[in-house]
Backbone as a ProteinNet text record, in pm:
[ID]
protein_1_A
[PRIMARY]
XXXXXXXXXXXXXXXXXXXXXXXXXXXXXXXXXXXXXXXXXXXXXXXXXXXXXXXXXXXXXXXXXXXXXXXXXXXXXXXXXXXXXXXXXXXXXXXX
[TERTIARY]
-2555.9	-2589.8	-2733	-2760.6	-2907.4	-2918.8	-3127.4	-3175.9	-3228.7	-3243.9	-3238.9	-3142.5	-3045.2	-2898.3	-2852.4	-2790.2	-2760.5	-2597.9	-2583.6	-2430.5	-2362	-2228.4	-2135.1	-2148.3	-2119.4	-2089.2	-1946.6	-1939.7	-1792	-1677.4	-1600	-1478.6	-1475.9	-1437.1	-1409.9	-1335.7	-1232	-1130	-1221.9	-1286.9	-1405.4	-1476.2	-1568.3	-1609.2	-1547.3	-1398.3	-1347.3	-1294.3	-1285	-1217.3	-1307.3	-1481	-1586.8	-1628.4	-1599.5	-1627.1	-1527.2	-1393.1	-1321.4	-1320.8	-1348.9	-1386	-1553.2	-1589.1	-1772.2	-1764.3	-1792.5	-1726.7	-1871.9	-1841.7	-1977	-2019.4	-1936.8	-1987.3	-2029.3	-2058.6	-2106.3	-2267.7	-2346.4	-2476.8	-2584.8	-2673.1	-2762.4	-2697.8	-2604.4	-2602.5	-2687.1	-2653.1	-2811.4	-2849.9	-2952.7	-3017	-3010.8	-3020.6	-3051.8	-2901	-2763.9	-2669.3	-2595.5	-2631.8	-2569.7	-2632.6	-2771.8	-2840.3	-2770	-2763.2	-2719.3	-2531.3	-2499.5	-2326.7	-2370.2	-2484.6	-2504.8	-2561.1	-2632.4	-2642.6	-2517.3	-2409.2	-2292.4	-2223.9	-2219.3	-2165	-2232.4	-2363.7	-2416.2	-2431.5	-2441.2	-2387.5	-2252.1	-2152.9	-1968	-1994.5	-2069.5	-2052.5	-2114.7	-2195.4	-2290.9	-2198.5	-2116.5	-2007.8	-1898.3	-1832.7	-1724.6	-1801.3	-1947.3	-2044.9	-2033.4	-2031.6	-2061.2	-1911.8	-1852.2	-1686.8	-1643.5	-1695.8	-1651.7	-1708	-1833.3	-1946.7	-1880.1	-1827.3	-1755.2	-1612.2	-1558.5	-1424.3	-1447.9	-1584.2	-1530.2	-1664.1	-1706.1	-1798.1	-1657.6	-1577.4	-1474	-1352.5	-1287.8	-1134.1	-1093.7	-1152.3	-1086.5	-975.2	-934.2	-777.8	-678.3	-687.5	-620.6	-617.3	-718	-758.7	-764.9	-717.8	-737.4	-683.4	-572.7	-536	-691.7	-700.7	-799.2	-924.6	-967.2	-1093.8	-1061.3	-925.9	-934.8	-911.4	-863.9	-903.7	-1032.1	-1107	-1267.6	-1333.2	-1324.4	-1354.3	-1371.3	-1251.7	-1198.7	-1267.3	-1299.6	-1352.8	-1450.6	-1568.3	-1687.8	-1711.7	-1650.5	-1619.8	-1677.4	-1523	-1505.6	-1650.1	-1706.7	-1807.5	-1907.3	-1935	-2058.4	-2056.8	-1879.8	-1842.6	-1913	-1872.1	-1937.9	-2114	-2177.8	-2320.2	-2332.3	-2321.7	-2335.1	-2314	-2192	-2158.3	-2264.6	-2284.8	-2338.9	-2548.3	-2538.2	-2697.7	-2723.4	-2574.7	-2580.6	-2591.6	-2543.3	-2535	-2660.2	-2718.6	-2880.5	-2955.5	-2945.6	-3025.7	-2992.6	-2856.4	-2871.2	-2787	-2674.4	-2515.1	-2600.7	-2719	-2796.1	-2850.8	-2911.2	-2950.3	-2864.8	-2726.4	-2636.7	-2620.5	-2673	-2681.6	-2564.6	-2502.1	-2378	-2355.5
2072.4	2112.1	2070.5	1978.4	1964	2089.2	2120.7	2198.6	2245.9	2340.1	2374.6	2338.2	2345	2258.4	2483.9	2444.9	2605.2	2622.4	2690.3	2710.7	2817.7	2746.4	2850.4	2994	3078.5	3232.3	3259.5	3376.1	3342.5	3437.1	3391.1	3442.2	3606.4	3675.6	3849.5	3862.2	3749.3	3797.6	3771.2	3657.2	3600	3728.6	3789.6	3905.1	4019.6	4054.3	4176.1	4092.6	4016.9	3988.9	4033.5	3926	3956.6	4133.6	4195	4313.2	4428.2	4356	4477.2	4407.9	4293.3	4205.3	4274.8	4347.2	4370.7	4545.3	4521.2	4663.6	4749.5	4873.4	4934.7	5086	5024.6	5138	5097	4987.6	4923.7	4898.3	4972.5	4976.2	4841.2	4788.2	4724.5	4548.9	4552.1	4381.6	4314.7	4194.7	4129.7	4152.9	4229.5	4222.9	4151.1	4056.2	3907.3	3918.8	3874.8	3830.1	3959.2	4154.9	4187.1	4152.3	4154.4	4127.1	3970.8	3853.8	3802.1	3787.1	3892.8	3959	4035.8	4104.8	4143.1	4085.3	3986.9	3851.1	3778	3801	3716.7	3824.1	3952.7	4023.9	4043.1	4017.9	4025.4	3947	3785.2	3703.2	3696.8	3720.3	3719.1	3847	3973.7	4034.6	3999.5	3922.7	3868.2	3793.4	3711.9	3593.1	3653.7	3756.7	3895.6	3894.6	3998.4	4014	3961.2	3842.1	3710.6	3665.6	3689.5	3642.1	3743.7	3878	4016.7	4034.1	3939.2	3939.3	3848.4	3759.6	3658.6	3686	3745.3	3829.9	3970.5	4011.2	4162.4	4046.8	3936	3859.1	3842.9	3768.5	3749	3833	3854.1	3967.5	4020.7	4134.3	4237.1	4244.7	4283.5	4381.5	4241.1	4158.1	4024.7	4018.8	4059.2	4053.2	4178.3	4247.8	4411.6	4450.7	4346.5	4331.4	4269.4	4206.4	4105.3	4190.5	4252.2	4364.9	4414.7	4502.6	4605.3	4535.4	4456.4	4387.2	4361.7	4293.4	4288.6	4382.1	4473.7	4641.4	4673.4	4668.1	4732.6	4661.1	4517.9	4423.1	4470.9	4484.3	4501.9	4627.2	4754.2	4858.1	4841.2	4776.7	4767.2	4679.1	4609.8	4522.9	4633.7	4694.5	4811.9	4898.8	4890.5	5017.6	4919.9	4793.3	4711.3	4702.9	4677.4	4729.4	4842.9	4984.4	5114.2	5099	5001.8	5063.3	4962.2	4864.7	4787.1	4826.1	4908.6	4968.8	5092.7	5162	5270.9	5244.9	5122.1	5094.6	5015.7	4930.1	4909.6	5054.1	5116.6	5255.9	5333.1	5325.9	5420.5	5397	5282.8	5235.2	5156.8	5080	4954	5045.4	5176	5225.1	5330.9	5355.1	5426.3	5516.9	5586.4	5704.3	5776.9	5800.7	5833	5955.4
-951.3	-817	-788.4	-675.5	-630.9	-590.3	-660	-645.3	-461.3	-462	-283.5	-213	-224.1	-194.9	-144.3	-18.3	12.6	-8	-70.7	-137.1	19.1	3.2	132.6	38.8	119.1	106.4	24	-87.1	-157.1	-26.9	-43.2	36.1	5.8	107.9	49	-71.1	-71.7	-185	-299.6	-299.5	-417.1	-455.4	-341.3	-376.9	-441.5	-391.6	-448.4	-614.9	-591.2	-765.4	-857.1	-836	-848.1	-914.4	-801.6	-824	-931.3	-919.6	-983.8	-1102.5	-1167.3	-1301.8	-1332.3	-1245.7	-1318.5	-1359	-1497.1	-1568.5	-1539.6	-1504.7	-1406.5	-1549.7	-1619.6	-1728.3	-1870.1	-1849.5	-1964.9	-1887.9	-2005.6	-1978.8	-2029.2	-1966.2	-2025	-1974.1	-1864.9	-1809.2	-1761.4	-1762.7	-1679.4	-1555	-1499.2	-1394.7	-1321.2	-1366.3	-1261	-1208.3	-1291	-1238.6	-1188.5	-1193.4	-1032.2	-950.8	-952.5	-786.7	-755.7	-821.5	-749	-726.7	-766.7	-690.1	-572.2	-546.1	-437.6	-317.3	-344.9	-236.9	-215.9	-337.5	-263	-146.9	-198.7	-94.7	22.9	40	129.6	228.2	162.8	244.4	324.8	220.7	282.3	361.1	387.3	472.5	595.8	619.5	710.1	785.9	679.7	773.9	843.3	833.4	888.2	971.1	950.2	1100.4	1146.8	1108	1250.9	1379.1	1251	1307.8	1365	1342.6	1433	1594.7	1602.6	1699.9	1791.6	1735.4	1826.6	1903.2	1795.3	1883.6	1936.6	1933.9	2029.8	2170.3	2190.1	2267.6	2344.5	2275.6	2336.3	2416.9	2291.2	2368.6	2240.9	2219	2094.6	2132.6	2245.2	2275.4	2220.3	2215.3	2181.4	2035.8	1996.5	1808.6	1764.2	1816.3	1765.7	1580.9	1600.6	1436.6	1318.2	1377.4	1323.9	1321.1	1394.4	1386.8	1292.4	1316.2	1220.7	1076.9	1069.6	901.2	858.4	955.3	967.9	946.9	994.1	956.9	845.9	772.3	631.3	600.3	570.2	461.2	447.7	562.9	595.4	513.9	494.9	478	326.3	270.1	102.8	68.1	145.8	102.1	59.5	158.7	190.4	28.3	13.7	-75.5	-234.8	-222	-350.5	-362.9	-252.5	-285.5	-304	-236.5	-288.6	-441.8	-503.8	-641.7	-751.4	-676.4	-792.8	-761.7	-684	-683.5	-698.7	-707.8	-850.9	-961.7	-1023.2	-1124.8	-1154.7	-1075.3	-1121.7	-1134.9	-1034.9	-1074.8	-1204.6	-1228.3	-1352.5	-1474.9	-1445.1	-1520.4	-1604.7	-1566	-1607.7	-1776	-1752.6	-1868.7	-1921.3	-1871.9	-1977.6	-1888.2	-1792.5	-1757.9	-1640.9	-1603.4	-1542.6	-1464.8
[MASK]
++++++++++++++++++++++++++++++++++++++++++++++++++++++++++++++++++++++++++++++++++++++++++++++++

C-alpha cells in the first residue's frame, strides 16, 4: 500500500464480523490495533450518516425501510465503540 494513500471505510458487515471475532475478555491486546477497529467503526458510521442525510434531504417516507436499517446499523455501531472503550478502560488490564 502507498504510504498516505486513504483507504475506503470497511463495510458494517466488515465491522460487525470485526467486532464479534475481537475477544473483549482477554486482557492485555494491542492498543494500537482496537483504536484502530474504532476508527474503522467510526468511519463506516460516518458513511450511514452520510447516506441517512441524503435520504431523509430527500424522501424518507419512500425509504422508510432503508432508514430504519440505517438506524439499527448506526445503533450497533455506537454499541461497538461503547464496548471496545470499555475495554481500553479496563478489559485492556484484566479488570471487569
Amino acid at each position: 500500500m502507498m504510504q498516505g494513500a486513504i483507504e475506503e471505510p470497511k463495510s458494517f458487515e466488515e465491522c460487525q464480523k470485526e467486532f464479534l471475532q475481537f475477544n473483549c475478555k482477554q486482557p492485555g491486546q494491542n492498543r494500537d490495533m482496537v483504536l484502530t477497529k474504532m476508527e474503522g467503526v467510526k468511519a463506516c458510521r460516518t458513511v450511514i450518516l452520510c447516506q441517512l442525510s441524503l435520504i431523509m434531504s430527500t424522501d424518507a417516507v419512500t425509504y422508510f425501510e432503508t432508514v430504519q436499517e440505517l438506524i439499527k446499523e448506526i445503533a450497533e455501531l455506537n454499541s461497538y465503540l461503547d464496548q471496545y472503550a470499555f475495554y481500553l478502560a479496563y478489559g485492556y488490564y484484566g479488570f471487569e
